[in-house]
Amino acid sequence: MLRIIRISSLLLLALVAGIWGYAWTTKGPNETLGEAFAARLAGVFGQEMAVPSAGGGGMQMPGGISLGGAFELVDQTGKAVTERDYAGRWLLVYFGFTYCPDICPTELGTMAAAIDLLGPEGEAVTPLLITIDPARDTPAALADYVPRFHPRLQGLTGTPEQIAAVARRYRVYYARAQRPDMTDYLMDHSSFIYLVGPDGRVRSLFRPEMTPEQIAAAVGGQMRAAVRAGS
Ligand code: NI
Protein backbone atom coordinates (compact mmCIF):
# COMPACT_ATOMS: atom_id res chain seq x y z
CA MET A 1 0.00 0.00 0.00
CA LEU A 2 2.74 2.45 1.02
CA ARG A 3 4.70 1.39 -2.04
CA ILE A 4 1.70 2.19 -4.26
CA ILE A 5 1.36 5.62 -2.64
CA ARG A 6 5.09 6.26 -3.15
CA ILE A 7 4.89 5.27 -6.83
CA SER A 8 1.76 7.40 -7.30
CA SER A 9 3.51 10.38 -5.71
CA LEU A 10 6.49 9.94 -8.03
CA LEU A 11 4.19 9.73 -11.04
CA LEU A 12 2.34 12.84 -9.91
CA LEU A 13 5.64 14.67 -9.40
CA ALA A 14 6.76 13.66 -12.88
CA LEU A 15 3.42 14.81 -14.30
CA VAL A 16 3.60 18.21 -12.58
CA ALA A 17 7.22 18.65 -13.69
CA GLY A 18 6.13 17.78 -17.22
CA ILE A 19 3.34 20.34 -17.13
CA TRP A 20 5.79 22.94 -15.82
CA GLY A 21 8.09 22.26 -18.76
CA TYR A 22 5.14 22.34 -21.14
CA ALA A 23 3.99 25.69 -19.68
CA TRP A 24 7.54 27.04 -20.06
CA THR A 25 7.69 26.17 -23.76
CA THR A 26 4.12 27.14 -24.67
CA LYS A 27 3.44 30.23 -22.57
CA GLY A 28 2.03 33.19 -24.46
CA PRO A 29 3.81 36.57 -24.72
CA ASN A 30 1.45 38.22 -22.19
CA GLU A 31 1.41 35.26 -19.83
CA THR A 32 3.71 34.87 -16.84
CA LEU A 33 5.18 31.42 -16.26
CA GLY A 34 3.02 31.08 -13.14
CA GLU A 35 -0.15 31.84 -15.10
CA ALA A 36 0.86 29.52 -17.92
CA PHE A 37 1.58 26.78 -15.40
CA ALA A 38 -1.76 27.31 -13.64
CA ALA A 39 -3.62 27.23 -16.95
CA ARG A 40 -1.86 24.04 -18.18
CA LEU A 41 -2.33 22.42 -14.75
CA ALA A 42 -6.01 23.33 -14.87
CA GLY A 43 -6.17 21.81 -18.33
CA VAL A 44 -4.95 18.49 -17.00
CA PHE A 45 -6.67 18.36 -13.61
CA GLY A 46 -9.69 20.54 -14.18
CA GLN A 47 -10.91 18.75 -17.30
CA GLU A 48 -11.53 22.09 -18.90
CA MET A 49 -13.32 22.17 -22.19
CA ALA A 50 -13.74 24.88 -24.76
CA VAL A 51 -16.99 26.62 -23.99
CA PRO A 52 -18.79 28.25 -26.91
CA SER A 53 -20.60 31.49 -26.19
CA ALA A 54 -23.91 30.24 -27.61
CA GLY A 55 -26.96 31.14 -25.50
CA GLY A 56 -29.05 28.91 -23.26
CA GLY A 57 -26.85 29.47 -20.23
CA GLY A 58 -25.38 25.98 -20.30
CA MET A 59 -22.03 24.46 -21.22
CA GLN A 60 -22.04 22.59 -24.53
CA MET A 61 -20.47 19.17 -24.09
CA PRO A 62 -19.31 16.89 -26.86
CA GLY A 63 -22.32 15.35 -28.59
CA GLY A 64 -24.47 18.44 -28.13
CA ILE A 65 -25.16 17.73 -24.45
CA SER A 66 -25.53 20.95 -22.45
CA LEU A 67 -24.47 21.36 -18.83
CA GLY A 68 -25.84 23.84 -16.30
CA GLY A 69 -28.25 26.69 -16.86
CA ALA A 70 -31.45 27.99 -15.31
CA PHE A 71 -32.88 26.92 -11.95
CA GLU A 72 -35.55 27.95 -9.44
CA LEU A 73 -34.67 27.10 -5.85
CA VAL A 74 -34.90 28.39 -2.26
CA ASP A 75 -31.88 29.48 -0.21
CA GLN A 76 -31.17 28.68 3.45
CA THR A 77 -33.01 31.82 4.58
CA GLY A 78 -36.18 30.70 2.76
CA LYS A 79 -35.78 33.22 -0.09
CA ALA A 80 -36.67 32.09 -3.62
CA VAL A 81 -33.61 32.33 -5.91
CA THR A 82 -32.83 31.69 -9.57
CA GLU A 83 -29.59 31.62 -11.55
CA ARG A 84 -30.21 35.32 -12.31
CA ASP A 85 -29.57 36.18 -8.64
CA TYR A 86 -25.98 35.02 -9.16
CA ALA A 87 -25.36 36.71 -12.51
CA GLY A 88 -22.00 38.50 -12.56
CA ARG A 89 -20.49 36.23 -9.91
CA TRP A 90 -18.25 33.20 -10.14
CA LEU A 91 -19.82 30.14 -8.51
CA LEU A 92 -18.45 26.89 -7.19
CA VAL A 93 -21.43 24.54 -7.09
CA TYR A 94 -21.60 21.20 -5.32
CA PHE A 95 -24.58 18.83 -5.23
CA GLY A 96 -24.86 16.87 -2.00
CA PHE A 97 -26.85 16.47 1.21
CA THR A 98 -26.38 17.34 4.88
CA TYR A 99 -26.76 13.74 6.15
CA CYS A 100 -23.82 12.60 4.00
CA PRO A 101 -21.30 10.94 6.34
CA ASP A 102 -18.11 11.42 4.35
CA ILE A 103 -17.88 12.55 0.72
CA CYS A 104 -19.97 15.72 0.92
CA PRO A 105 -18.24 17.14 4.03
CA THR A 106 -14.86 16.40 2.43
CA GLU A 107 -15.77 18.08 -0.86
CA LEU A 108 -17.38 21.09 0.83
CA GLY A 109 -14.24 21.47 2.94
CA THR A 110 -12.11 21.28 -0.21
CA MET A 111 -14.28 23.88 -1.95
CA ALA A 112 -14.08 26.24 1.05
CA ALA A 113 -10.31 25.81 1.33
CA ALA A 114 -9.87 26.52 -2.40
CA ILE A 115 -11.78 29.80 -2.05
CA ASP A 116 -9.67 30.83 0.94
CA LEU A 117 -6.47 29.94 -0.95
CA LEU A 118 -7.51 32.41 -3.67
CA GLY A 119 -7.25 35.24 -1.11
CA PRO A 120 -8.86 38.52 -2.24
CA GLU A 121 -9.64 36.94 -5.64
CA GLY A 122 -11.74 34.34 -3.84
CA GLU A 123 -14.16 37.02 -2.67
CA ALA A 124 -15.59 37.09 -6.21
CA VAL A 125 -16.49 33.40 -5.87
CA THR A 126 -19.73 32.29 -4.20
CA PRO A 127 -19.81 28.67 -3.00
CA LEU A 128 -23.17 26.89 -3.36
CA LEU A 129 -24.42 23.59 -2.00
CA ILE A 130 -27.50 22.36 -3.87
CA THR A 131 -29.14 19.52 -1.97
CA ILE A 132 -30.22 16.34 -3.70
CA ASP A 133 -32.17 15.35 -0.54
CA PRO A 134 -34.89 18.02 -0.38
CA ALA A 135 -37.08 15.85 1.89
CA ARG A 136 -34.68 16.33 4.81
CA ASP A 137 -32.67 19.37 3.70
CA THR A 138 -35.11 22.15 4.50
CA PRO A 139 -33.88 25.77 4.47
CA ALA A 140 -33.53 25.51 8.28
CA ALA A 141 -31.43 22.32 8.03
CA LEU A 142 -29.19 23.98 5.45
CA ALA A 143 -28.91 27.17 7.54
CA ASP A 144 -27.57 25.03 10.38
CA TYR A 145 -25.18 23.10 8.11
CA VAL A 146 -23.53 25.49 5.64
CA PRO A 147 -21.72 27.84 8.10
CA ARG A 148 -19.68 24.85 9.31
CA PHE A 149 -17.76 24.94 6.03
CA HIS A 150 -17.51 28.54 4.88
CA PRO A 151 -19.10 31.79 6.11
CA ARG A 152 -20.30 32.55 2.56
CA LEU A 153 -21.46 29.03 1.62
CA GLN A 154 -25.11 29.14 0.55
CA GLY A 155 -27.40 26.13 0.75
CA LEU A 156 -30.13 25.74 -1.87
CA THR A 157 -33.13 23.43 -1.72
CA GLY A 158 -36.54 23.24 -3.40
CA THR A 159 -39.40 20.95 -4.23
CA PRO A 160 -38.45 17.44 -5.41
CA GLU A 161 -39.38 18.62 -8.93
CA GLN A 162 -37.15 21.73 -8.73
CA ILE A 163 -34.23 19.63 -7.46
CA ALA A 164 -34.80 17.04 -10.20
CA ALA A 165 -34.81 19.83 -12.79
CA VAL A 166 -31.51 21.43 -11.68
CA ALA A 167 -29.88 18.00 -11.26
CA ARG A 168 -30.91 17.12 -14.82
CA ARG A 169 -29.40 20.34 -16.16
CA TYR A 170 -26.10 19.62 -14.39
CA ARG A 171 -26.22 15.88 -15.24
CA VAL A 172 -26.12 14.99 -11.55
CA TYR A 173 -26.95 11.41 -10.65
CA TYR A 174 -28.70 10.83 -7.30
CA ALA A 175 -30.78 8.06 -5.76
CA ARG A 176 -32.01 7.10 -2.32
CA ALA A 177 -30.03 4.22 -0.77
CA GLN A 178 -31.33 2.25 2.21
CA ARG A 179 -28.75 0.23 4.11
CA PRO A 180 -30.09 -2.64 6.26
CA ASP A 181 -27.94 -1.66 9.25
CA MET A 182 -29.15 1.94 9.32
CA THR A 183 -32.51 3.45 10.17
CA ASP A 184 -31.84 6.63 8.15
CA TYR A 185 -31.47 6.41 4.41
CA LEU A 186 -28.46 7.76 2.52
CA MET A 187 -28.22 9.24 -0.95
CA ASP A 188 -25.97 7.91 -3.68
CA HIS A 189 -24.85 10.78 -5.84
CA SER A 190 -22.26 11.90 -8.34
CA SER A 191 -19.62 14.18 -6.85
CA PHE A 192 -18.20 16.98 -8.99
CA ILE A 193 -17.51 20.62 -8.19
CA TYR A 194 -18.75 22.88 -11.01
CA LEU A 195 -17.14 26.22 -11.76
CA VAL A 196 -19.74 28.61 -13.20
CA GLY A 197 -18.65 31.90 -14.77
CA PRO A 198 -20.25 35.36 -14.32
CA ASP A 199 -22.31 34.71 -17.47
CA GLY A 200 -23.86 31.60 -15.89
CA ARG A 201 -21.97 29.13 -18.08
CA VAL A 202 -20.20 26.10 -16.60
CA ARG A 203 -16.46 26.60 -17.15
CA SER A 204 -14.90 23.55 -15.47
CA LEU A 205 -15.65 20.34 -13.63
CA PHE A 206 -13.43 19.30 -10.74
CA ARG A 207 -13.13 15.67 -9.76
CA PRO A 208 -13.44 14.50 -6.13
CA GLU A 209 -9.74 13.67 -5.71
CA MET A 210 -8.61 17.20 -6.53
CA THR A 211 -6.89 19.20 -3.80
CA PRO A 212 -7.84 22.76 -2.77
CA GLU A 213 -4.52 23.91 -4.32
CA GLN A 214 -5.40 22.39 -7.71
CA ILE A 215 -8.92 23.83 -7.66
CA ALA A 216 -7.67 27.27 -6.57
CA ALA A 217 -5.08 27.23 -9.39
CA ALA A 218 -7.73 26.27 -11.96
CA VAL A 219 -10.29 28.82 -10.74
CA GLY A 220 -7.68 31.59 -10.56
CA GLY A 221 -6.51 30.68 -14.06
CA GLN A 222 -10.08 30.90 -15.40
CA MET A 223 -10.72 34.23 -13.66
CA ARG A 224 -7.52 35.79 -15.01
CA ALA A 225 -8.21 34.38 -18.50
CA ALA A 226 -11.69 35.97 -18.39
CA VAL A 227 -10.15 39.33 -17.41
CA ARG A 228 -7.64 39.09 -20.29
CA ALA A 229 -10.47 38.20 -22.70
CA GLY A 230 -12.39 41.21 -21.42
CA SER A 231 -15.44 39.21 -20.41
NI1 NI B 1 -22.36 12.87 -0.23
CSV table of C-alpha atoms and ligand atoms in Angstrom, one decimal:
chain,number,residue,atom,x,y,z
A,1,MET,CA,0.0,0.0,0.0
A,2,LEU,CA,2.7,2.4,1.0
A,3,ARG,CA,4.7,1.4,-2.0
A,4,ILE,CA,1.7,2.2,-4.3
A,5,ILE,CA,1.4,5.6,-2.6
A,6,ARG,CA,5.1,6.3,-3.2
A,7,ILE,CA,4.9,5.3,-6.8
A,8,SER,CA,1.8,7.4,-7.3
A,9,SER,CA,3.5,10.4,-5.7
A,10,LEU,CA,6.5,9.9,-8.0
A,11,LEU,CA,4.2,9.7,-11.0
A,12,LEU,CA,2.3,12.8,-9.9
A,13,LEU,CA,5.6,14.7,-9.4
A,14,ALA,CA,6.8,13.7,-12.9
A,15,LEU,CA,3.4,14.8,-14.3
A,16,VAL,CA,3.6,18.2,-12.6
A,17,ALA,CA,7.2,18.6,-13.7
A,18,GLY,CA,6.1,17.8,-17.2
A,19,ILE,CA,3.3,20.3,-17.1
A,20,TRP,CA,5.8,22.9,-15.8
A,21,GLY,CA,8.1,22.3,-18.8
A,22,TYR,CA,5.1,22.3,-21.1
A,23,ALA,CA,4.0,25.7,-19.7
A,24,TRP,CA,7.5,27.0,-20.1
A,25,THR,CA,7.7,26.2,-23.8
A,26,THR,CA,4.1,27.1,-24.7
A,27,LYS,CA,3.4,30.2,-22.6
A,28,GLY,CA,2.0,33.2,-24.5
A,29,PRO,CA,3.8,36.6,-24.7
A,30,ASN,CA,1.5,38.2,-22.2
A,31,GLU,CA,1.4,35.3,-19.8
A,32,THR,CA,3.7,34.9,-16.8
A,33,LEU,CA,5.2,31.4,-16.3
A,34,GLY,CA,3.0,31.1,-13.1
A,35,GLU,CA,-0.1,31.8,-15.1
A,36,ALA,CA,0.9,29.5,-17.9
A,37,PHE,CA,1.6,26.8,-15.4
A,38,ALA,CA,-1.8,27.3,-13.6
A,39,ALA,CA,-3.6,27.2,-16.9
A,40,ARG,CA,-1.9,24.0,-18.2
A,41,LEU,CA,-2.3,22.4,-14.7
A,42,ALA,CA,-6.0,23.3,-14.9
A,43,GLY,CA,-6.2,21.8,-18.3
A,44,VAL,CA,-5.0,18.5,-17.0
A,45,PHE,CA,-6.7,18.4,-13.6
A,46,GLY,CA,-9.7,20.5,-14.2
A,47,GLN,CA,-10.9,18.7,-17.3
A,48,GLU,CA,-11.5,22.1,-18.9
A,49,MET,CA,-13.3,22.2,-22.2
A,50,ALA,CA,-13.7,24.9,-24.8
A,51,VAL,CA,-17.0,26.6,-24.0
A,52,PRO,CA,-18.8,28.3,-26.9
A,53,SER,CA,-20.6,31.5,-26.2
A,54,ALA,CA,-23.9,30.2,-27.6
A,55,GLY,CA,-27.0,31.1,-25.5
A,56,GLY,CA,-29.0,28.9,-23.3
A,57,GLY,CA,-26.9,29.5,-20.2
A,58,GLY,CA,-25.4,26.0,-20.3
A,59,MET,CA,-22.0,24.5,-21.2
A,60,GLN,CA,-22.0,22.6,-24.5
A,61,MET,CA,-20.5,19.2,-24.1
A,62,PRO,CA,-19.3,16.9,-26.9
A,63,GLY,CA,-22.3,15.3,-28.6
A,64,GLY,CA,-24.5,18.4,-28.1
A,65,ILE,CA,-25.2,17.7,-24.4
A,66,SER,CA,-25.5,20.9,-22.5
A,67,LEU,CA,-24.5,21.4,-18.8
A,68,GLY,CA,-25.8,23.8,-16.3
A,69,GLY,CA,-28.2,26.7,-16.9
A,70,ALA,CA,-31.4,28.0,-15.3
A,71,PHE,CA,-32.9,26.9,-11.9
A,72,GLU,CA,-35.6,27.9,-9.4
A,73,LEU,CA,-34.7,27.1,-5.9
A,74,VAL,CA,-34.9,28.4,-2.3
A,75,ASP,CA,-31.9,29.5,-0.2
A,76,GLN,CA,-31.2,28.7,3.4
A,77,THR,CA,-33.0,31.8,4.6
A,78,GLY,CA,-36.2,30.7,2.8
A,79,LYS,CA,-35.8,33.2,-0.1
A,80,ALA,CA,-36.7,32.1,-3.6
A,81,VAL,CA,-33.6,32.3,-5.9
A,82,THR,CA,-32.8,31.7,-9.6
A,83,GLU,CA,-29.6,31.6,-11.6
A,84,ARG,CA,-30.2,35.3,-12.3
A,85,ASP,CA,-29.6,36.2,-8.6
A,86,TYR,CA,-26.0,35.0,-9.2
A,87,ALA,CA,-25.4,36.7,-12.5
A,88,GLY,CA,-22.0,38.5,-12.6
A,89,ARG,CA,-20.5,36.2,-9.9
A,90,TRP,CA,-18.3,33.2,-10.1
A,91,LEU,CA,-19.8,30.1,-8.5
A,92,LEU,CA,-18.5,26.9,-7.2
A,93,VAL,CA,-21.4,24.5,-7.1
A,94,TYR,CA,-21.6,21.2,-5.3
A,95,PHE,CA,-24.6,18.8,-5.2
A,96,GLY,CA,-24.9,16.9,-2.0
A,97,PHE,CA,-26.8,16.5,1.2
A,98,THR,CA,-26.4,17.3,4.9
A,99,TYR,CA,-26.8,13.7,6.2
A,100,CYS,CA,-23.8,12.6,4.0
A,101,PRO,CA,-21.3,10.9,6.3
A,102,ASP,CA,-18.1,11.4,4.3
A,103,ILE,CA,-17.9,12.6,0.7
A,104,CYS,CA,-20.0,15.7,0.9
A,105,PRO,CA,-18.2,17.1,4.0
A,106,THR,CA,-14.9,16.4,2.4
A,107,GLU,CA,-15.8,18.1,-0.9
A,108,LEU,CA,-17.4,21.1,0.8
A,109,GLY,CA,-14.2,21.5,2.9
A,110,THR,CA,-12.1,21.3,-0.2
A,111,MET,CA,-14.3,23.9,-2.0
A,112,ALA,CA,-14.1,26.2,1.0
A,113,ALA,CA,-10.3,25.8,1.3
A,114,ALA,CA,-9.9,26.5,-2.4
A,115,ILE,CA,-11.8,29.8,-2.0
A,116,ASP,CA,-9.7,30.8,0.9
A,117,LEU,CA,-6.5,29.9,-0.9
A,118,LEU,CA,-7.5,32.4,-3.7
A,119,GLY,CA,-7.3,35.2,-1.1
A,120,PRO,CA,-8.9,38.5,-2.2
A,121,GLU,CA,-9.6,36.9,-5.6
A,122,GLY,CA,-11.7,34.3,-3.8
A,123,GLU,CA,-14.2,37.0,-2.7
A,124,ALA,CA,-15.6,37.1,-6.2
A,125,VAL,CA,-16.5,33.4,-5.9
A,126,THR,CA,-19.7,32.3,-4.2
A,127,PRO,CA,-19.8,28.7,-3.0
A,128,LEU,CA,-23.2,26.9,-3.4
A,129,LEU,CA,-24.4,23.6,-2.0
A,130,ILE,CA,-27.5,22.4,-3.9
A,131,THR,CA,-29.1,19.5,-2.0
A,132,ILE,CA,-30.2,16.3,-3.7
A,133,ASP,CA,-32.2,15.4,-0.5
A,134,PRO,CA,-34.9,18.0,-0.4
A,135,ALA,CA,-37.1,15.8,1.9
A,136,ARG,CA,-34.7,16.3,4.8
A,137,ASP,CA,-32.7,19.4,3.7
A,138,THR,CA,-35.1,22.2,4.5
A,139,PRO,CA,-33.9,25.8,4.5
A,140,ALA,CA,-33.5,25.5,8.3
A,141,ALA,CA,-31.4,22.3,8.0
A,142,LEU,CA,-29.2,24.0,5.4
A,143,ALA,CA,-28.9,27.2,7.5
A,144,ASP,CA,-27.6,25.0,10.4
A,145,TYR,CA,-25.2,23.1,8.1
A,146,VAL,CA,-23.5,25.5,5.6
A,147,PRO,CA,-21.7,27.8,8.1
A,148,ARG,CA,-19.7,24.9,9.3
A,149,PHE,CA,-17.8,24.9,6.0
A,150,HIS,CA,-17.5,28.5,4.9
A,151,PRO,CA,-19.1,31.8,6.1
A,152,ARG,CA,-20.3,32.6,2.6
A,153,LEU,CA,-21.5,29.0,1.6
A,154,GLN,CA,-25.1,29.1,0.5
A,155,GLY,CA,-27.4,26.1,0.7
A,156,LEU,CA,-30.1,25.7,-1.9
A,157,THR,CA,-33.1,23.4,-1.7
A,158,GLY,CA,-36.5,23.2,-3.4
A,159,THR,CA,-39.4,20.9,-4.2
A,160,PRO,CA,-38.5,17.4,-5.4
A,161,GLU,CA,-39.4,18.6,-8.9
A,162,GLN,CA,-37.2,21.7,-8.7
A,163,ILE,CA,-34.2,19.6,-7.5
A,164,ALA,CA,-34.8,17.0,-10.2
A,165,ALA,CA,-34.8,19.8,-12.8
A,166,VAL,CA,-31.5,21.4,-11.7
A,167,ALA,CA,-29.9,18.0,-11.3
A,168,ARG,CA,-30.9,17.1,-14.8
A,169,ARG,CA,-29.4,20.3,-16.2
A,170,TYR,CA,-26.1,19.6,-14.4
A,171,ARG,CA,-26.2,15.9,-15.2
A,172,VAL,CA,-26.1,15.0,-11.5
A,173,TYR,CA,-27.0,11.4,-10.6
A,174,TYR,CA,-28.7,10.8,-7.3
A,175,ALA,CA,-30.8,8.1,-5.8
A,176,ARG,CA,-32.0,7.1,-2.3
A,177,ALA,CA,-30.0,4.2,-0.8
A,178,GLN,CA,-31.3,2.3,2.2
A,179,ARG,CA,-28.8,0.2,4.1
A,180,PRO,CA,-30.1,-2.6,6.3
A,181,ASP,CA,-27.9,-1.7,9.3
A,182,MET,CA,-29.1,1.9,9.3
A,183,THR,CA,-32.5,3.5,10.2
A,184,ASP,CA,-31.8,6.6,8.1
A,185,TYR,CA,-31.5,6.4,4.4
A,186,LEU,CA,-28.5,7.8,2.5
A,187,MET,CA,-28.2,9.2,-0.9
A,188,ASP,CA,-26.0,7.9,-3.7
A,189,HIS,CA,-24.9,10.8,-5.8
A,190,SER,CA,-22.3,11.9,-8.3
A,191,SER,CA,-19.6,14.2,-6.8
A,192,PHE,CA,-18.2,17.0,-9.0
A,193,ILE,CA,-17.5,20.6,-8.2
A,194,TYR,CA,-18.7,22.9,-11.0
A,195,LEU,CA,-17.1,26.2,-11.8
A,196,VAL,CA,-19.7,28.6,-13.2
A,197,GLY,CA,-18.7,31.9,-14.8
A,198,PRO,CA,-20.2,35.4,-14.3
A,199,ASP,CA,-22.3,34.7,-17.5
A,200,GLY,CA,-23.9,31.6,-15.9
A,201,ARG,CA,-22.0,29.1,-18.1
A,202,VAL,CA,-20.2,26.1,-16.6
A,203,ARG,CA,-16.5,26.6,-17.1
A,204,SER,CA,-14.9,23.5,-15.5
A,205,LEU,CA,-15.6,20.3,-13.6
A,206,PHE,CA,-13.4,19.3,-10.7
A,207,ARG,CA,-13.1,15.7,-9.8
A,208,PRO,CA,-13.4,14.5,-6.1
A,209,GLU,CA,-9.7,13.7,-5.7
A,210,MET,CA,-8.6,17.2,-6.5
A,211,THR,CA,-6.9,19.2,-3.8
A,212,PRO,CA,-7.8,22.8,-2.8
A,213,GLU,CA,-4.5,23.9,-4.3
A,214,GLN,CA,-5.4,22.4,-7.7
A,215,ILE,CA,-8.9,23.8,-7.7
A,216,ALA,CA,-7.7,27.3,-6.6
A,217,ALA,CA,-5.1,27.2,-9.4
A,218,ALA,CA,-7.7,26.3,-12.0
A,219,VAL,CA,-10.3,28.8,-10.7
A,220,GLY,CA,-7.7,31.6,-10.6
A,221,GLY,CA,-6.5,30.7,-14.1
A,222,GLN,CA,-10.1,30.9,-15.4
A,223,MET,CA,-10.7,34.2,-13.7
A,224,ARG,CA,-7.5,35.8,-15.0
A,225,ALA,CA,-8.2,34.4,-18.5
A,226,ALA,CA,-11.7,36.0,-18.4
A,227,VAL,CA,-10.2,39.3,-17.4
A,228,ARG,CA,-7.6,39.1,-20.3
A,229,ALA,CA,-10.5,38.2,-22.7
A,230,GLY,CA,-12.4,41.2,-21.4
A,231,SER,CA,-15.4,39.2,-20.4
B,1,NI,NI,-22.4,12.9,-0.2
